[in-house]
Coordinates of N, CA and C in Angstrom, one line a residue:
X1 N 74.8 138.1 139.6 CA 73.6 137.6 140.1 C 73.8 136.6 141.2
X2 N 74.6 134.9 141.2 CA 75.0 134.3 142.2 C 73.6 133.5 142.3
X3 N 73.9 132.8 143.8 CA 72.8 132.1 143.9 C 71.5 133.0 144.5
X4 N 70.6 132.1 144.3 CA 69.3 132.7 144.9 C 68.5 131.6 145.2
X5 N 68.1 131.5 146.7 CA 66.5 130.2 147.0 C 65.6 131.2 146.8
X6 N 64.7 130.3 146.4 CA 63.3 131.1 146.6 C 62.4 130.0 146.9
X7 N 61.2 130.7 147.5 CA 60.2 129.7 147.7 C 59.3 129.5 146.4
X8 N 59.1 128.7 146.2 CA 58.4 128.3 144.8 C 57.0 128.2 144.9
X9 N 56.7 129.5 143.5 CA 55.0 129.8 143.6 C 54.8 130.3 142.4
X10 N 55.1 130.8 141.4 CA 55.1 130.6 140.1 C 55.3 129.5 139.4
X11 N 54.2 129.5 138.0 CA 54.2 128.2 137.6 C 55.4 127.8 136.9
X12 N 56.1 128.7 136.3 CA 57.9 128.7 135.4 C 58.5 127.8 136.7
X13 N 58.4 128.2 137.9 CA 59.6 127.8 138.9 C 58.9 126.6 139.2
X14 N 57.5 126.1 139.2 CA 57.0 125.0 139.5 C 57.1 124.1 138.6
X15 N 57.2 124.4 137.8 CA 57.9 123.1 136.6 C 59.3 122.9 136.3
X16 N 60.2 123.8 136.9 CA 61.5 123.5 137.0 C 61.6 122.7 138.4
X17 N 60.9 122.9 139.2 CA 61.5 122.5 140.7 C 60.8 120.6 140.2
X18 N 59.7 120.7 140.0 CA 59.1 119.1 139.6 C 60.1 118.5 138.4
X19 N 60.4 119.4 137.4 CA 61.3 118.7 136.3 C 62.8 118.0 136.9
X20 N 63.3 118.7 137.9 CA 64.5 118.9 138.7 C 64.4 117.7 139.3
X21 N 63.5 117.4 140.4 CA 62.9 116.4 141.3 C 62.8 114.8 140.7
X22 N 61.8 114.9 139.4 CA 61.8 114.1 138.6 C 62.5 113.0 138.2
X23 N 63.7 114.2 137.6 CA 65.2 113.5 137.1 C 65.7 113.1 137.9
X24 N 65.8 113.8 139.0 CA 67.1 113.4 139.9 C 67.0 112.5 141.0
X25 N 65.6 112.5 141.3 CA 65.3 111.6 142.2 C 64.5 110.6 142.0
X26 N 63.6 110.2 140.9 CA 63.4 109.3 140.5 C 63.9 108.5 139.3
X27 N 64.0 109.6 138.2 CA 64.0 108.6 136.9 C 65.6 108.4 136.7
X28 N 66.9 109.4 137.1 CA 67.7 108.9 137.3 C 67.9 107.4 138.2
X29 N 67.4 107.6 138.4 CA 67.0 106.3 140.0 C 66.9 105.0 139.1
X30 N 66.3 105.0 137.8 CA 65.2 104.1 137.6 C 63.7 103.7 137.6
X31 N 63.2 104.7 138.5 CA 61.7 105.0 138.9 C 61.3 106.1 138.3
X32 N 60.8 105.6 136.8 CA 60.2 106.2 135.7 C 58.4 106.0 136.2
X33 N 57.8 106.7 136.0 CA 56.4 107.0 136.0 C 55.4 107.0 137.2
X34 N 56.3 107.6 138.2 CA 55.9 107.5 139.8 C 55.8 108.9 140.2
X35 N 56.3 109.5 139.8 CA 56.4 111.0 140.5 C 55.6 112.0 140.6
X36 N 54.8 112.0 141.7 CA 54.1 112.7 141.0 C 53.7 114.5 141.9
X37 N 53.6 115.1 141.1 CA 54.1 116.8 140.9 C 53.0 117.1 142.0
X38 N 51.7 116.3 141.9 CA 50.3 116.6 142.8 C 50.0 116.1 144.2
X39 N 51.4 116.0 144.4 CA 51.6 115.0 145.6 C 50.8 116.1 147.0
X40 N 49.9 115.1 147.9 CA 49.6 116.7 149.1 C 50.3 117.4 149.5
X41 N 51.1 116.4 150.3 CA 52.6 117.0 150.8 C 53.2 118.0 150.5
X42 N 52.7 118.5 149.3 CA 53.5 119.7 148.9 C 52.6 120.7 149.1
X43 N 51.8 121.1 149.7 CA 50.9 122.1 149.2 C 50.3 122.1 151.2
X44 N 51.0 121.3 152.1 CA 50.3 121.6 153.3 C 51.3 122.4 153.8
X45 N 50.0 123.5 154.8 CA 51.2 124.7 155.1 C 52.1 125.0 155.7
X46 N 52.7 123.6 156.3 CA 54.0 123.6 156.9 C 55.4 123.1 156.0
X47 N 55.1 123.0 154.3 CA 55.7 122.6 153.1 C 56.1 123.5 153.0
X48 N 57.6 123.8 152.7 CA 57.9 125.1 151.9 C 58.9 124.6 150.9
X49 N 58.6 124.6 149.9 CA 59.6 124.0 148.7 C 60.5 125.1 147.9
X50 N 61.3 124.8 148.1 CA 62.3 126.2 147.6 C 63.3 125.6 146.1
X51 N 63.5 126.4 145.4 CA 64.1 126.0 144.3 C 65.8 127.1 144.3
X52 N 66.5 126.6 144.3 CA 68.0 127.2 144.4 C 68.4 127.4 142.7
X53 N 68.7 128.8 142.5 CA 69.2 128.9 141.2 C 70.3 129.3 141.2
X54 N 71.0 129.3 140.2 CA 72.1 130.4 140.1 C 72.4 130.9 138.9
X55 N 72.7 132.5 139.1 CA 72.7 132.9 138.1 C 71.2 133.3 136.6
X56 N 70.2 132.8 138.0 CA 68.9 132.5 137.1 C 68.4 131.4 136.6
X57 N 69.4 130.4 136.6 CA 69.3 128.9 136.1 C 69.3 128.4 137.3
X58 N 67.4 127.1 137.3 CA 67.4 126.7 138.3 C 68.4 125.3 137.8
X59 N 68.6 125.0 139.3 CA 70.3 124.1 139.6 C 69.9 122.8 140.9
X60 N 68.7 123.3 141.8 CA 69.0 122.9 143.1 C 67.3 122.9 143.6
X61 N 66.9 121.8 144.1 CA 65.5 121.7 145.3 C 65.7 121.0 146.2
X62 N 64.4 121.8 147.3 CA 64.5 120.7 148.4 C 63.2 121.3 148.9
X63 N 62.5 120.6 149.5 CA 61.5 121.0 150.3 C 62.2 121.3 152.2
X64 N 61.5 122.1 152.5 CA 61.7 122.4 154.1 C 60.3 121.9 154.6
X65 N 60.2 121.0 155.5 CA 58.8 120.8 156.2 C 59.1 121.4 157.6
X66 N 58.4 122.5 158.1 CA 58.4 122.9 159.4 C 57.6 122.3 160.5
X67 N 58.1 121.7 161.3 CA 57.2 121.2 162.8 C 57.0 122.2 163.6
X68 N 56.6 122.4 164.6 CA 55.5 123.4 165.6 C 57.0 123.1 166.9
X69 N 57.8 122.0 166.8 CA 58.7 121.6 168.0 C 60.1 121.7 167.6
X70 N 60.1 123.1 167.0 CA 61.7 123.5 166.3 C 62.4 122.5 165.7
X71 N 61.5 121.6 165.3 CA 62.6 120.7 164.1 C 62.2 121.2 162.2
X72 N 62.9 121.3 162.0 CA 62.7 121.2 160.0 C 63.2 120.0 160.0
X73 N 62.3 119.5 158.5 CA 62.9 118.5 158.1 C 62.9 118.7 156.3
X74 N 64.3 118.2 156.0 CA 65.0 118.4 154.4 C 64.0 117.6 154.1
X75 N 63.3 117.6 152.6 CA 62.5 116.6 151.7 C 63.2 116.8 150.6
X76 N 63.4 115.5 149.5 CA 63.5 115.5 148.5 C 64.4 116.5 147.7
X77 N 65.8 116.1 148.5 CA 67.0 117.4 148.3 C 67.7 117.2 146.9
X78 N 67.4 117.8 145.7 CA 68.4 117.5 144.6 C 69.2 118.5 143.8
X79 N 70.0 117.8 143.2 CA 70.9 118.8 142.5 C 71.0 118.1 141.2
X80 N 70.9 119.2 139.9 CA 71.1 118.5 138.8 C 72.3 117.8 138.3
X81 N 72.5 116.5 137.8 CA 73.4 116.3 137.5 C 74.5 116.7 136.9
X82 N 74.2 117.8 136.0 CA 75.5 118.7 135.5 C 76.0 119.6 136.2
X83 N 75.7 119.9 137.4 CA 75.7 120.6 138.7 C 76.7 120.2 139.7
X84 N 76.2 118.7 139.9 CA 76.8 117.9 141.2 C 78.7 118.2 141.2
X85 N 78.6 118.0 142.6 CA 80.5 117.9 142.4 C 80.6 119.1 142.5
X86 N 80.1 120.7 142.8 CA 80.7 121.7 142.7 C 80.3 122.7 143.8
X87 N 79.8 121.9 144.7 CA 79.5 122.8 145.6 C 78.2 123.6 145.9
X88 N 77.1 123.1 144.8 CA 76.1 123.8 145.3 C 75.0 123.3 145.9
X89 N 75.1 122.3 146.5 CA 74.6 121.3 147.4 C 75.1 121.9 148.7
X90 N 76.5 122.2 149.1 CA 76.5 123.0 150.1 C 76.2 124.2 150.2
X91 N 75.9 125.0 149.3 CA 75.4 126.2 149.3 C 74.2 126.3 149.6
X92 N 72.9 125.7 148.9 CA 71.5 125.2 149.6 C 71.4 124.6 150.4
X93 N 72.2 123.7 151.4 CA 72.0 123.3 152.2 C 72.3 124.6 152.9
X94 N 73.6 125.4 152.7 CA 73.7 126.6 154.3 C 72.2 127.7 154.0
X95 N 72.0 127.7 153.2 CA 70.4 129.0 152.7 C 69.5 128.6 153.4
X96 N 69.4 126.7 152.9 CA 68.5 126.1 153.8 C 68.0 126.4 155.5
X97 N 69.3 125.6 156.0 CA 69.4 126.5 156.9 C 69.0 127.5 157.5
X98 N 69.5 128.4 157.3 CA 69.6 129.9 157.6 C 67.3 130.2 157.8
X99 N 66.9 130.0 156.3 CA 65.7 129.6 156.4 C 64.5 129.1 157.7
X100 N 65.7 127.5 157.9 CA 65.0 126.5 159.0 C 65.1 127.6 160.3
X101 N 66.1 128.6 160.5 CA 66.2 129.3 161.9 C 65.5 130.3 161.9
X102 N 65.1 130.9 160.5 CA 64.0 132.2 160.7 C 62.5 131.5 160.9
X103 N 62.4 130.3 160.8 CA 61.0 129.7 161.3 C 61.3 129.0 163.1
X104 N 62.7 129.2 163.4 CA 62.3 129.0 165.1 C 63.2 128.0 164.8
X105 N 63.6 126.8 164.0 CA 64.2 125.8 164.1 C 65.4 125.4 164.6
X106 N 66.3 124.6 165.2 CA 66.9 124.1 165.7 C 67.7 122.9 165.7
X107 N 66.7 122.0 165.3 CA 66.9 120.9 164.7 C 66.4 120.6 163.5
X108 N 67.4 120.0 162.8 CA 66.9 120.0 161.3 C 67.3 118.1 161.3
X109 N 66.2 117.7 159.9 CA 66.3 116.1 160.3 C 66.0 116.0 158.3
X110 N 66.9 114.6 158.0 CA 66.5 114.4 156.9 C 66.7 112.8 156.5
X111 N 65.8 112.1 155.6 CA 66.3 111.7 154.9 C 67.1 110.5 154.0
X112 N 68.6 110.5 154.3 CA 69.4 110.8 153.3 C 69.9 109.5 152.3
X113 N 69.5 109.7 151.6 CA 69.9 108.5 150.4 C 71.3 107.9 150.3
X114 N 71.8 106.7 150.3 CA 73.1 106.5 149.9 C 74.0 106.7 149.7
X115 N 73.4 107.4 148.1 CA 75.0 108.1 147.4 C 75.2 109.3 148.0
X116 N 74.2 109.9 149.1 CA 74.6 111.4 149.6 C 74.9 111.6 150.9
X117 N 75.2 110.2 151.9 CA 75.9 109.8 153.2 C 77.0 110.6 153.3
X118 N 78.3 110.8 152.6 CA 79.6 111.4 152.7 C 79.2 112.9 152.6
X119 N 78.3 113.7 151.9 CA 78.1 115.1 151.6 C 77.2 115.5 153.1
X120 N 76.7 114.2 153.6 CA 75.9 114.8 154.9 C 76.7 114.6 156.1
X121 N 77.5 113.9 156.0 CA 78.3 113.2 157.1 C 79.5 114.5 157.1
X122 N 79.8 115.2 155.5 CA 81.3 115.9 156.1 C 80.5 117.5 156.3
X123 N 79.4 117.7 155.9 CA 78.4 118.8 156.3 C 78.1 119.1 157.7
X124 N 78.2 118.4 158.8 CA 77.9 118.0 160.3 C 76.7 117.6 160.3
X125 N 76.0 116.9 159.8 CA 75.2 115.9 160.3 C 75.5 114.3 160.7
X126 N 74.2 113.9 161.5 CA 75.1 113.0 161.9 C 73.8 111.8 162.1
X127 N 74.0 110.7 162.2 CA 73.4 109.1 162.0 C 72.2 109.6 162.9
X128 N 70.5 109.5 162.7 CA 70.0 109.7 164.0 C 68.7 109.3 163.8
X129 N 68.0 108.1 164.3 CA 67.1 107.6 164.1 C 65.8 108.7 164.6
X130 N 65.2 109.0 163.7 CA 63.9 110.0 164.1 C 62.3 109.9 163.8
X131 N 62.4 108.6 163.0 CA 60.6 108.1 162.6 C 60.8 107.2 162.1
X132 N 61.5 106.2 161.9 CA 61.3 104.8 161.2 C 60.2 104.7 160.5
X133 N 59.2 105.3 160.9 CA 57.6 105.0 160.1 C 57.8 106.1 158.7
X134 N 59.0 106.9 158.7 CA 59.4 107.2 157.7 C 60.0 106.8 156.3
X135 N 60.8 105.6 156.9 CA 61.4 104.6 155.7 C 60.5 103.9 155.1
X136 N 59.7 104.1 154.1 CA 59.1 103.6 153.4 C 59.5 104.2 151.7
X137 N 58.4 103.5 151.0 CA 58.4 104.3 149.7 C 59.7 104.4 149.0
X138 N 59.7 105.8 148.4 CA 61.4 106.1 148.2 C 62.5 106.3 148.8
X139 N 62.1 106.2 150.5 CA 63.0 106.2 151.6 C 63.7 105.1 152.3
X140 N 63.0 104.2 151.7 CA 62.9 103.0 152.0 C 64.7 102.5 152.5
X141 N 65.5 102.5 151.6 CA 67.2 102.4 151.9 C 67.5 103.9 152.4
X142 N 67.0 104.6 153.0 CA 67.7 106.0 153.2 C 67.9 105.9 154.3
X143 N 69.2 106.7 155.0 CA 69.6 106.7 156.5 C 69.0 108.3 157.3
X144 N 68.6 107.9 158.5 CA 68.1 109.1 159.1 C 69.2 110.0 159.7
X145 N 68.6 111.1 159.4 CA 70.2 111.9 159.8 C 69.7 113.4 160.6
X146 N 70.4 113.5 161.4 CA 69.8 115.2 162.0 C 71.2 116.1 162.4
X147 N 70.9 117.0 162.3 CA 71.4 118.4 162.3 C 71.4 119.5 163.1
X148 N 71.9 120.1 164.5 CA 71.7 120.7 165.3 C 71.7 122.6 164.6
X149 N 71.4 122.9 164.5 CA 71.7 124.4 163.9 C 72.0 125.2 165.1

C-alpha cells in the first residue's frame, strides 16, 4: 500500500488529521485547550488540508493554502511523534509539492517552527521574509521560509 495524501473530506480522516494537529502542534507544545478543529481557515476554498498515511495509518498533515499569484503556502505541517526521524516528513513534503505545481504554483512559503529549521533548511528551503503580519499567535517564534519549486 505505501504512502498515500489525500485531501481530507470524510469525517474518519477529519478527526485523525485534527487529532494529529492537536498533539503535535499544540499540546505537545504545552498549548492544551486552544485548538480549535472549527477554525475558518480551514474550510475557505483556497484551504486544502491533506492528511498523509501510510500503509493506511494516518502518520502526517499539513494544510496547502493556494494564492491566485503562484505561491502555496504549508500550514500547520505535522508528523506524529512515533513517526518523526524516519523520513516521512520528507515524503509529504515531496507529494506536497508535486500537489502545489498541479494548482499553478511555483513558489511555496511556510511557516517554520524551531525544532523544524534543519529539516527545512537541508530540504532546499531557504530564510525569506514574506508577511511579518503573519507571526503572530502560534507563529509567533516561527521563521519565514520559501521554496522555489
Amino acid at each position: 500500500m505505501g504512502y498515500e495524501l489525500i485531501e481530507v473530506r470524510d469525517p474518519a480522516d477529519w478527526e485523525a488529521y485534527h487529532a494529529i494537529r492537536r498533539q503535535e502542534l499544540f499540546e505537545a507544545k504545552g498549548r492544551f485547550g486552544i485548538y480549535n478543529p472549527d477554525h475558518p481557515d480551514e474550510y475557505v476554498p483556497q484551504a486544502h488540508p491533506y492528511l498523509l498515511k501510510l500503509d493506511g495509518v494516518p502518520i502526517g498533515t499539513t494544510r496547502l493554502d493556494v494564492r491566485e499569484d503562484s505561491v502555496a503556502i504549508f500550514r500547520m505541517v505535522a508528523i506524529t511523534a512515533s513517526a518523526q526521524g524516519r523520513g516521512h516528513g520528507r515524503i509529504m513534503g515531496q507529494l506536497v509539492e508535486d500537489r502545489a505545481r498541479a494548482f499553478g504554483a511555483t513558489t511555496l512559503y511556510v511557516n517554520a517552527a524551531e525544532t523544524a529549521l534543519g529539516f527545512y533548511h537541508r530540504t532546499g528551503w531557504v530564510d525569506h521574509v514574506w508577511d511579518p503580519a503573519e507571526l503572530v499567535s502560534i507563529a509567533v517564534n516561527a521563521t519565514q521560509m520559501r521554496k522555489v519549486i
